[in-house]
């Protein structure tokens, strides 16, 4: 399956990627979850510095997170460009060709294949990642990590890069990274720095919002962003 996201493979045979992309294209079959809507709620309440995501499904944006408040570390489907000359290509046309025709668009300038602007193996992360990360880390007083294996660098390193006074919370099916719940750390003023809530993210977020008094807001926001599938 990794070959599907290999740039050299795509240049020679884009069909496997097109078949996969047709199934996962944002806004076609899948709706935002409660966890996605929680990120939107954080922004609406003025609490979100930035949302760094490794997801390429664009569900955070579909949930209502402003593009300015998100760093899609592995890219997204909203825009497209040529794999050879990098000429931008209309994102709507790219979606039509892949979703409706299951074909890769071709570049009007050089004739090579066009793909959505998601990061393939062999490509750099978006410049936005490096441009914003340092200042965002300095501003954050709470880091929330949700639904991740925390194994793919450099994004997996972010929890270790926040300052020692920054509290860290993990919502995940299992503990990942170096989170140390219930352990006081001298580096954070001899206070407990980490909280880990293992289990389903949506269930955990719903419980948290119940405690915060945001329960109804979260549900209504999520309902308003559900796709109306035929």
PDB file of C-alpha atoms in Angstrom:
ATOM      1  CA  UNK A   1       0.000   0.000   0.000  1.00  0.00           C
ATOM      2  CA  UNK A   2       2.870   2.428   0.637  1.00  0.00           C
ATOM      3  CA  UNK A   3       3.682   2.403  -3.075  1.00  0.00           C
ATOM      4  CA  UNK A   4       0.389   4.194  -3.701  1.00  0.00           C
ATOM      5  CA  UNK A   5       1.893   7.256  -2.013  1.00  0.00           C
ATOM      6  CA  UNK A   6       5.291   6.964  -3.695  1.00  0.00           C
ATOM      7  CA  UNK A   7       5.952   9.801  -6.114  1.00  0.00           C
ATOM      8  CA  UNK A   8       7.927   7.685  -8.580  1.00  0.00           C
ATOM      9  CA  UNK A   9       5.223   5.035  -8.565  1.00  0.00           C
ATOM     10  CA  UNK A  10       2.548   7.663  -9.215  1.00  0.00           C
ATOM     11  CA  UNK A  11       4.450   9.078 -12.164  1.00  0.00           C
ATOM     12  CA  UNK A  12       4.475   5.647 -13.763  1.00  0.00           C
ATOM     13  CA  UNK A  13       1.083   4.373 -12.646  1.00  0.00           C
ATOM     14  CA  UNK A  14      -1.339   6.829 -10.998  1.00  0.00           C
ATOM     15  CA  UNK A  15      -4.335   4.497 -11.194  1.00  0.00           C
ATOM     16  CA  UNK A  16      -3.994   2.803  -7.764  1.00  0.00           C
ATOM     17  CA  UNK A  17      -3.829   6.192  -6.056  1.00  0.00           C
ATOM     18  CA  UNK A  18      -6.812   7.492  -8.026  1.00  0.00           C
ATOM     19  CA  UNK A  19      -8.861   4.464  -7.000  1.00  0.00           C
ATOM     20  CA  UNK A  20      -7.988   5.021  -3.342  1.00  0.00           C
ATOM     21  CA  UNK A  21      -8.444   8.805  -3.483  1.00  0.00           C
ATOM     22  CA  UNK A  22     -11.902   8.366  -4.955  1.00  0.00           C
ATOM     23  CA  UNK A  23     -12.924   6.532  -1.776  1.00  0.00           C
ATOM     24  CA  UNK A  24     -11.365   8.919   0.757  1.00  0.00           C
ATOM     25  CA  UNK A  25     -11.844  12.290  -0.967  1.00  0.00           C
ATOM     26  CA  UNK A  26     -12.985  14.835   1.660  1.00  0.00           C
ATOM     27  CA  UNK A  27     -16.618  15.828   1.561  1.00  0.00           C
ATOM     28  CA  UNK A  28     -17.717  12.862  -0.560  1.00  0.00           C
ATOM     29  CA  UNK A  29     -18.428  10.027   1.897  1.00  0.00           C
ATOM     30  CA  UNK A  30     -17.066  10.917   5.329  1.00  0.00           C
ATOM     31  CA  UNK A  31     -18.246  13.494   7.874  1.00  0.00           C
ATOM     32  CA  UNK A  32     -16.352  15.099  10.765  1.00  0.00           C
ATOM     33  CA  UNK A  33     -16.403  13.263  14.089  1.00  0.00           C
ATOM     34  CA  UNK A  34     -17.020  14.757  17.517  1.00  0.00           C
ATOM     35  CA  UNK A  35     -13.256  14.992  17.948  1.00  0.00           C
ATOM     36  CA  UNK A  36     -12.944  17.123  14.815  1.00  0.00           C
ATOM     37  CA  UNK A  37     -15.774  19.333  16.032  1.00  0.00           C
ATOM     38  CA  UNK A  38     -14.021  19.738  19.398  1.00  0.00           C
ATOM     39  CA  UNK A  39     -11.074  21.381  17.632  1.00  0.00           C
ATOM     40  CA  UNK A  40     -13.502  23.792  15.958  1.00  0.00           C
ATOM     41  CA  UNK A  41     -15.052  24.540  19.344  1.00  0.00           C
ATOM     42  CA  UNK A  42     -11.629  25.344  20.787  1.00  0.00           C
ATOM     43  CA  UNK A  43     -11.095  27.849  17.980  1.00  0.00           C
ATOM     44  CA  UNK A  44     -14.522  29.416  18.448  1.00  0.00           C
ATOM     45  CA  UNK A  45     -13.751  29.945  22.132  1.00  0.00           C
ATOM     46  CA  UNK A  46     -10.405  31.585  21.346  1.00  0.00           C
ATOM     47  CA  UNK A  47      -8.372  28.761  22.867  1.00  0.00           C
ATOM     48  CA  UNK A  48      -6.745  27.216  19.807  1.00  0.00           C
ATOM     49  CA  UNK A  49      -3.229  28.308  18.913  1.00  0.00           C
ATOM     50  CA  UNK A  50      -2.954  25.818  16.061  1.00  0.00           C
ATOM     51  CA  UNK A  51      -4.097  22.363  15.058  1.00  0.00           C
ATOM     52  CA  UNK A  52      -1.261  20.235  13.661  1.00  0.00           C
ATOM     53  CA  UNK A  53      -2.645  17.184  11.894  1.00  0.00           C
ATOM     54  CA  UNK A  54      -1.139  14.306   9.948  1.00  0.00           C
ATOM     55  CA  UNK A  55      -4.524  13.468   8.468  1.00  0.00           C
ATOM     56  CA  UNK A  56      -5.024  14.073   4.755  1.00  0.00           C
ATOM     57  CA  UNK A  57      -8.802  13.667   4.822  1.00  0.00           C
ATOM     58  CA  UNK A  58      -9.475  17.372   5.416  1.00  0.00           C
ATOM     59  CA  UNK A  59     -12.121  16.628   8.034  1.00  0.00           C
ATOM     60  CA  UNK A  60     -10.831  19.335  10.363  1.00  0.00           C
ATOM     61  CA  UNK A  61     -11.566  21.983   7.745  1.00  0.00           C
ATOM     62  CA  UNK A  62     -14.928  20.392   6.955  1.00  0.00           C
ATOM     63  CA  UNK A  63     -15.656  20.553  10.697  1.00  0.00           C
ATOM     64  CA  UNK A  64     -15.153  24.307  10.564  1.00  0.00           C
ATOM     65  CA  UNK A  65     -11.532  24.820  11.646  1.00  0.00           C
ATOM     66  CA  UNK A  66     -10.173  27.885   9.840  1.00  0.00           C
ATOM     67  CA  UNK A  67      -7.398  27.150   7.365  1.00  0.00           C
ATOM     68  CA  UNK A  68      -5.307  29.756   9.185  1.00  0.00           C
ATOM     69  CA  UNK A  69      -5.582  27.734  12.396  1.00  0.00           C
ATOM     70  CA  UNK A  70      -4.529  24.402  10.945  1.00  0.00           C
ATOM     71  CA  UNK A  71      -1.265  22.970   9.674  1.00  0.00           C
ATOM     72  CA  UNK A  72      -1.983  19.941   7.521  1.00  0.00           C
ATOM     73  CA  UNK A  73       1.460  18.433   7.853  1.00  0.00           C
ATOM     74  CA  UNK A  74       0.921  15.844   5.138  1.00  0.00           C
ATOM     75  CA  UNK A  75      -1.010  18.133   2.834  1.00  0.00           C
ATOM     76  CA  UNK A  76      -4.622  18.167   1.665  1.00  0.00           C
ATOM     77  CA  UNK A  77      -6.905  17.588  -1.311  1.00  0.00           C
ATOM     78  CA  UNK A  78      -8.209  21.132  -1.783  1.00  0.00           C
ATOM     79  CA  UNK A  79      -5.475  22.180  -4.205  1.00  0.00           C
ATOM     80  CA  UNK A  80      -3.425  20.299  -6.790  1.00  0.00           C
ATOM     81  CA  UNK A  81      -0.252  20.680  -8.812  1.00  0.00           C
ATOM     82  CA  UNK A  82       1.864  18.972 -11.443  1.00  0.00           C
ATOM     83  CA  UNK A  83       4.272  16.314 -10.164  1.00  0.00           C
ATOM     84  CA  UNK A  84       6.943  17.514 -12.608  1.00  0.00           C
ATOM     85  CA  UNK A  85       6.827  21.281 -13.179  1.00  0.00           C
ATOM     86  CA  UNK A  86       4.815  22.052  -9.994  1.00  0.00           C
ATOM     87  CA  UNK A  87       2.377  24.234 -11.946  1.00  0.00           C
ATOM     88  CA  UNK A  88      -0.806  24.719  -9.867  1.00  0.00           C
ATOM     89  CA  UNK A  89      -3.880  22.955 -11.184  1.00  0.00           C
ATOM     90  CA  UNK A  90      -7.521  23.728 -10.432  1.00  0.00           C
ATOM     91  CA  UNK A  91      -8.526  21.703  -7.370  1.00  0.00           C
ATOM     92  CA  UNK A  92     -12.125  21.289  -8.494  1.00  0.00           C
ATOM     93  CA  UNK A  93     -11.048  19.875 -11.844  1.00  0.00           C
ATOM     94  CA  UNK A  94      -8.647  17.500 -10.088  1.00  0.00           C
ATOM     95  CA  UNK A  95     -11.470  16.264  -7.875  1.00  0.00           C
ATOM     96  CA  UNK A  96     -13.785  15.767 -10.853  1.00  0.00           C
ATOM     97  CA  UNK A  97     -11.220  13.758 -12.800  1.00  0.00           C
ATOM     98  CA  UNK A  98     -10.287  11.521  -9.885  1.00  0.00           C
ATOM     99  CA  UNK A  99     -13.655  11.102  -8.133  1.00  0.00           C
ATOM    100  CA  UNK A 100     -15.892  10.895 -11.195  1.00  0.00           C
ATOM    101  CA  UNK A 101     -13.550   9.470 -13.835  1.00  0.00           C
ATOM    102  CA  UNK A 102     -10.969   7.670 -11.629  1.00  0.00           C
ATOM    103  CA  UNK A 103      -8.266   9.198 -13.797  1.00  0.00           C
ATOM    104  CA  UNK A 104      -5.273  11.372 -13.023  1.00  0.00           C
ATOM    105  CA  UNK A 105      -5.478  14.893 -14.471  1.00  0.00           C
ATOM    106  CA  UNK A 106      -2.682  16.028 -16.741  1.00  0.00           C
ATOM    107  CA  UNK A 107      -0.781  19.295 -16.619  1.00  0.00           C
ATOM    108  CA  UNK A 108      -1.693  21.880 -19.270  1.00  0.00           C
ATOM    109  CA  UNK A 109       1.879  23.188 -19.225  1.00  0.00           C
ATOM    110  CA  UNK A 110       4.020  20.051 -19.547  1.00  0.00           C
ATOM    111  CA  UNK A 111       1.633  17.112 -19.973  1.00  0.00           C
ATOM    112  CA  UNK A 112       2.745  15.224 -16.847  1.00  0.00           C
ATOM    113  CA  UNK A 113       0.362  13.953 -14.225  1.00  0.00           C
ATOM    114  CA  UNK A 114      -1.254  16.207 -11.649  1.00  0.00           C
ATOM    115  CA  UNK A 115      -2.011  15.099  -8.087  1.00  0.00           C
ATOM    116  CA  UNK A 116      -3.671  16.654  -5.043  1.00  0.00           C
ATOM    117  CA  UNK A 117      -1.271  18.563  -2.800  1.00  0.00           C
ATOM    118  CA  UNK A 118      -0.837  15.778  -0.252  1.00  0.00           C
ATOM    119  CA  UNK A 119       2.686  14.811   0.755  1.00  0.00           C
ATOM    120  CA  UNK A 120       3.985  11.686  -0.946  1.00  0.00           C
ATOM    121  CA  UNK A 121       7.073   9.763   0.073  1.00  0.00           C
ATOM    122  CA  UNK A 122      10.043  11.705  -1.262  1.00  0.00           C
ATOM    123  CA  UNK A 123       8.382  15.105  -0.811  1.00  0.00           C
ATOM    124  CA  UNK A 124       9.006  17.759   1.835  1.00  0.00           C
ATOM    125  CA  UNK A 125       6.437  18.797   4.384  1.00  0.00           C
ATOM    126  CA  UNK A 126       4.636  22.058   3.601  1.00  0.00           C
ATOM    127  CA  UNK A 127       6.741  25.153   4.319  1.00  0.00           C
ATOM    128  CA  UNK A 128       3.979  26.288   6.671  1.00  0.00           C
ATOM    129  CA  UNK A 129       4.986  23.569   9.151  1.00  0.00           C
ATOM    130  CA  UNK A 130       8.496  24.931   9.749  1.00  0.00           C
ATOM    131  CA  UNK A 131       7.380  28.554   9.496  1.00  0.00           C
ATOM    132  CA  UNK A 132       4.839  28.322  12.324  1.00  0.00           C
ATOM    133  CA  UNK A 133       6.006  25.545  14.635  1.00  0.00           C
ATOM    134  CA  UNK A 134       8.597  27.407  16.709  1.00  0.00           C
ATOM    135  CA  UNK A 135       6.340  30.356  17.590  1.00  0.00           C
ATOM    136  CA  UNK A 136       3.356  28.083  18.229  1.00  0.00           C
ATOM    137  CA  UNK A 137       5.392  25.963  20.638  1.00  0.00           C
ATOM    138  CA  UNK A 138       6.415  29.076  22.556  1.00  0.00           C
ATOM    139  CA  UNK A 139       2.807  30.261  22.866  1.00  0.00           C
ATOM    140  CA  UNK A 140       1.199  26.981  23.906  1.00  0.00           C
ATOM    141  CA  UNK A 141       0.344  26.382  27.578  1.00  0.00           C
ATOM    142  CA  UNK A 142      -1.529  23.126  26.879  1.00  0.00           C
ATOM    143  CA  UNK A 143      -0.837  20.457  24.282  1.00  0.00           C
ATOM    144  CA  UNK A 144      -3.670  18.071  23.374  1.00  0.00           C
ATOM    145  CA  UNK A 145      -2.730  14.935  21.418  1.00  0.00           C
ATOM    146  CA  UNK A 146      -5.585  12.872  19.977  1.00  0.00           C
ATOM    147  CA  UNK A 147      -5.965   9.730  17.903  1.00  0.00           C
ATOM    148  CA  UNK A 148      -2.422   8.985  16.795  1.00  0.00           C
ATOM    149  CA  UNK A 149       0.265   6.314  16.832  1.00  0.00           C
ATOM    150  CA  UNK A 150       2.784   9.131  17.346  1.00  0.00           C
ATOM    151  CA  UNK A 151       5.403   7.318  15.273  1.00  0.00           C
ATOM    152  CA  UNK A 152       5.843   9.438  12.132  1.00  0.00           C
ATOM    153  CA  UNK A 153       8.461  12.183  12.468  1.00  0.00           C
ATOM    154  CA  UNK A 154       8.722  15.112  12.613  1.00  0.00           C
ATOM    155  CA  UNK A 155       5.146  15.554  13.858  1.00  0.00           C
ATOM    156  CA  UNK A 156       5.629  12.792  16.429  1.00  0.00           C
ATOM    157  CA  UNK A 157       8.357  14.909  18.045  1.00  0.00           C
ATOM    158  CA  UNK A 158       6.090  17.855  18.858  1.00  0.00           C
ATOM    159  CA  UNK A 159       5.100  16.578  22.344  1.00  0.00           C
ATOM    160  CA  UNK A 160       8.788  16.573  23.282  1.00  0.00           C
ATOM    161  CA  UNK A 161       9.333  20.086  21.916  1.00  0.00           C
ATOM    162  CA  UNK A 162       6.868  22.073  24.032  1.00  0.00           C
ATOM    163  CA  UNK A 163       8.316  23.939  26.994  1.00  0.00           C
ATOM    164  CA  UNK A 164       8.468  22.275  30.403  1.00  0.00           C
ATOM    165  CA  UNK A 165       5.614  24.353  31.791  1.00  0.00           C
ATOM    166  CA  UNK A 166       3.229  23.249  29.044  1.00  0.00           C
ATOM    167  CA  UNK A 167       0.714  20.671  30.265  1.00  0.00           C
ATOM    168  CA  UNK A 168       0.115  17.679  27.977  1.00  0.00           C
ATOM    169  CA  UNK A 169      -3.062  15.646  27.539  1.00  0.00           C
ATOM    170  CA  UNK A 170      -3.354  12.460  25.481  1.00  0.00           C
ATOM    171  CA  UNK A 171      -6.714  11.141  24.247  1.00  0.00           C
ATOM    172  CA  UNK A 172      -5.989   7.837  22.511  1.00  0.00           C
ATOM    173  CA  UNK A 173      -6.880   4.154  22.430  1.00  0.00           C
ATOM    174  CA  UNK A 174      -3.502   3.385  23.997  1.00  0.00           C
ATOM    175  CA  UNK A 175      -0.655   5.295  25.556  1.00  0.00           C
ATOM    176  CA  UNK A 176       1.924   6.455  23.025  1.00  0.00           C
ATOM    177  CA  UNK A 177       5.080   8.548  23.160  1.00  0.00           C
ATOM    178  CA  UNK A 178       6.634   9.411  26.512  1.00  0.00           C
ATOM    179  CA  UNK A 179       3.518  10.572  28.344  1.00  0.00           C
ATOM    180  CA  UNK A 180       3.877   9.928  32.087  1.00  0.00           C
ATOM    181  CA  UNK A 181       0.494  10.321  33.758  1.00  0.00           C
ATOM    182  CA  UNK A 182       0.247  10.855  37.521  1.00  0.00           C
ATOM    183  CA  UNK A 183       3.973  11.473  37.802  1.00  0.00           C
ATOM    184  CA  UNK A 184       5.198  14.749  39.258  1.00  0.00           C
ATOM    185  CA  UNK A 185       8.065  16.253  37.310  1.00  0.00           C
ATOM    186  CA  UNK A 186      10.617  18.714  38.650  1.00  0.00           C
ATOM    187  CA  UNK A 187      10.850  20.297  35.195  1.00  0.00           C
ATOM    188  CA  UNK A 188       7.214  21.395  35.522  1.00  0.00           C
ATOM    189  CA  UNK A 189       7.438  22.745  39.076  1.00  0.00           C
ATOM    190  CA  UNK A 190       7.000  19.345  40.730  1.00  0.00           C
ATOM    191  CA  UNK A 191       3.436  19.176  39.390  1.00  0.00           C
ATOM    192  CA  UNK A 192       1.752  16.469  37.335  1.00  0.00           C
ATOM    193  CA  UNK A 193       2.372  17.488  33.742  1.00  0.00           C
ATOM    194  CA  UNK A 194       0.705  14.702  31.758  1.00  0.00           C
ATOM    195  CA  UNK A 195      -2.844  13.385  31.670  1.00  0.00           C
ATOM    196  CA  UNK A 196      -3.680  10.257  29.664  1.00  0.00           C
ATOM    197  CA  UNK A 197      -7.242   9.188  28.857  1.00  0.00           C
ATOM    198  CA  UNK A 198      -7.234   5.844  27.082  1.00  0.00           C
ATOM    199  CA  UNK A 199     -10.220   4.779  25.018  1.00  0.00           C
ATOM    200  CA  UNK A 200     -12.342   6.004  22.132  1.00  0.00           C
ATOM    201  CA  UNK A 201     -11.527   9.638  21.346  1.00  0.00           C
ATOM    202  CA  UNK A 202     -15.097  10.686  20.633  1.00  0.00           C
ATOM    203  CA  UNK A 203     -16.322   9.215  23.916  1.00  0.00           C
ATOM    204  CA  UNK A 204     -13.514  10.900  25.843  1.00  0.00           C
ATOM    205  CA  UNK A 205     -14.113  14.256  24.182  1.00  0.00           C
ATOM    206  CA  UNK A 206     -17.832  14.023  24.868  1.00  0.00           C
ATOM    207  CA  UNK A 207     -17.126  13.349  28.542  1.00  0.00           C
ATOM    208  CA  UNK A 208     -14.698  16.281  28.692  1.00  0.00           C
ATOM    209  CA  UNK A 209     -17.203  18.630  27.092  1.00  0.00           C
ATOM    210  CA  UNK A 210     -19.815  17.474  29.605  1.00  0.00           C
ATOM    211  CA  UNK A 211     -17.463  18.593  32.393  1.00  0.00           C
ATOM    212  CA  UNK A 212     -16.788  21.903  30.643  1.00  0.00           C
ATOM    213  CA  UNK A 213     -20.441  22.627  29.997  1.00  0.00           C
ATOM    214  CA  UNK A 214     -19.875  22.406  26.227  1.00  0.00           C
ATOM    215  CA  UNK A 215     -21.822  19.178  25.631  1.00  0.00           C
ATOM    216  CA  UNK A 216     -24.771  20.656  23.741  1.00  0.00           C
ATOM    217  CA  UNK A 217     -22.565  23.028  21.740  1.00  0.00           C
ATOM    218  CA  UNK A 218     -20.378  20.159  20.607  1.00  0.00           C
ATOM    219  CA  UNK A 219     -23.304  18.000  19.510  1.00  0.00           C
ATOM    220  CA  UNK A 220     -25.028  20.828  17.663  1.00  0.00           C
ATOM    221  CA  UNK A 221     -21.833  21.880  15.917  1.00  0.00           C
ATOM    222  CA  UNK A 222     -21.160  18.301  14.837  1.00  0.00           C
ATOM    223  CA  UNK A 223     -24.717  17.821  13.602  1.00  0.00           C
ATOM    224  CA  UNK A 224     -24.451  20.930  11.456  1.00  0.00           C
ATOM    225  CA  UNK A 225     -21.388  19.558   9.638  1.00  0.00           C
ATOM    226  CA  UNK A 226     -22.676  16.092   8.731  1.00  0.00           C
ATOM    227  CA  UNK A 227     -22.863  15.227   5.041  1.00  0.00           C
ATOM    228  CA  UNK A 228     -26.306  14.623   3.612  1.00  0.00           C
ATOM    229  CA  UNK A 229     -25.631  11.418   1.728  1.00  0.00           C
ATOM    230  CA  UNK A 230     -28.205  10.113  -0.722  1.00  0.00           C
TER     231      UNK A 230
END
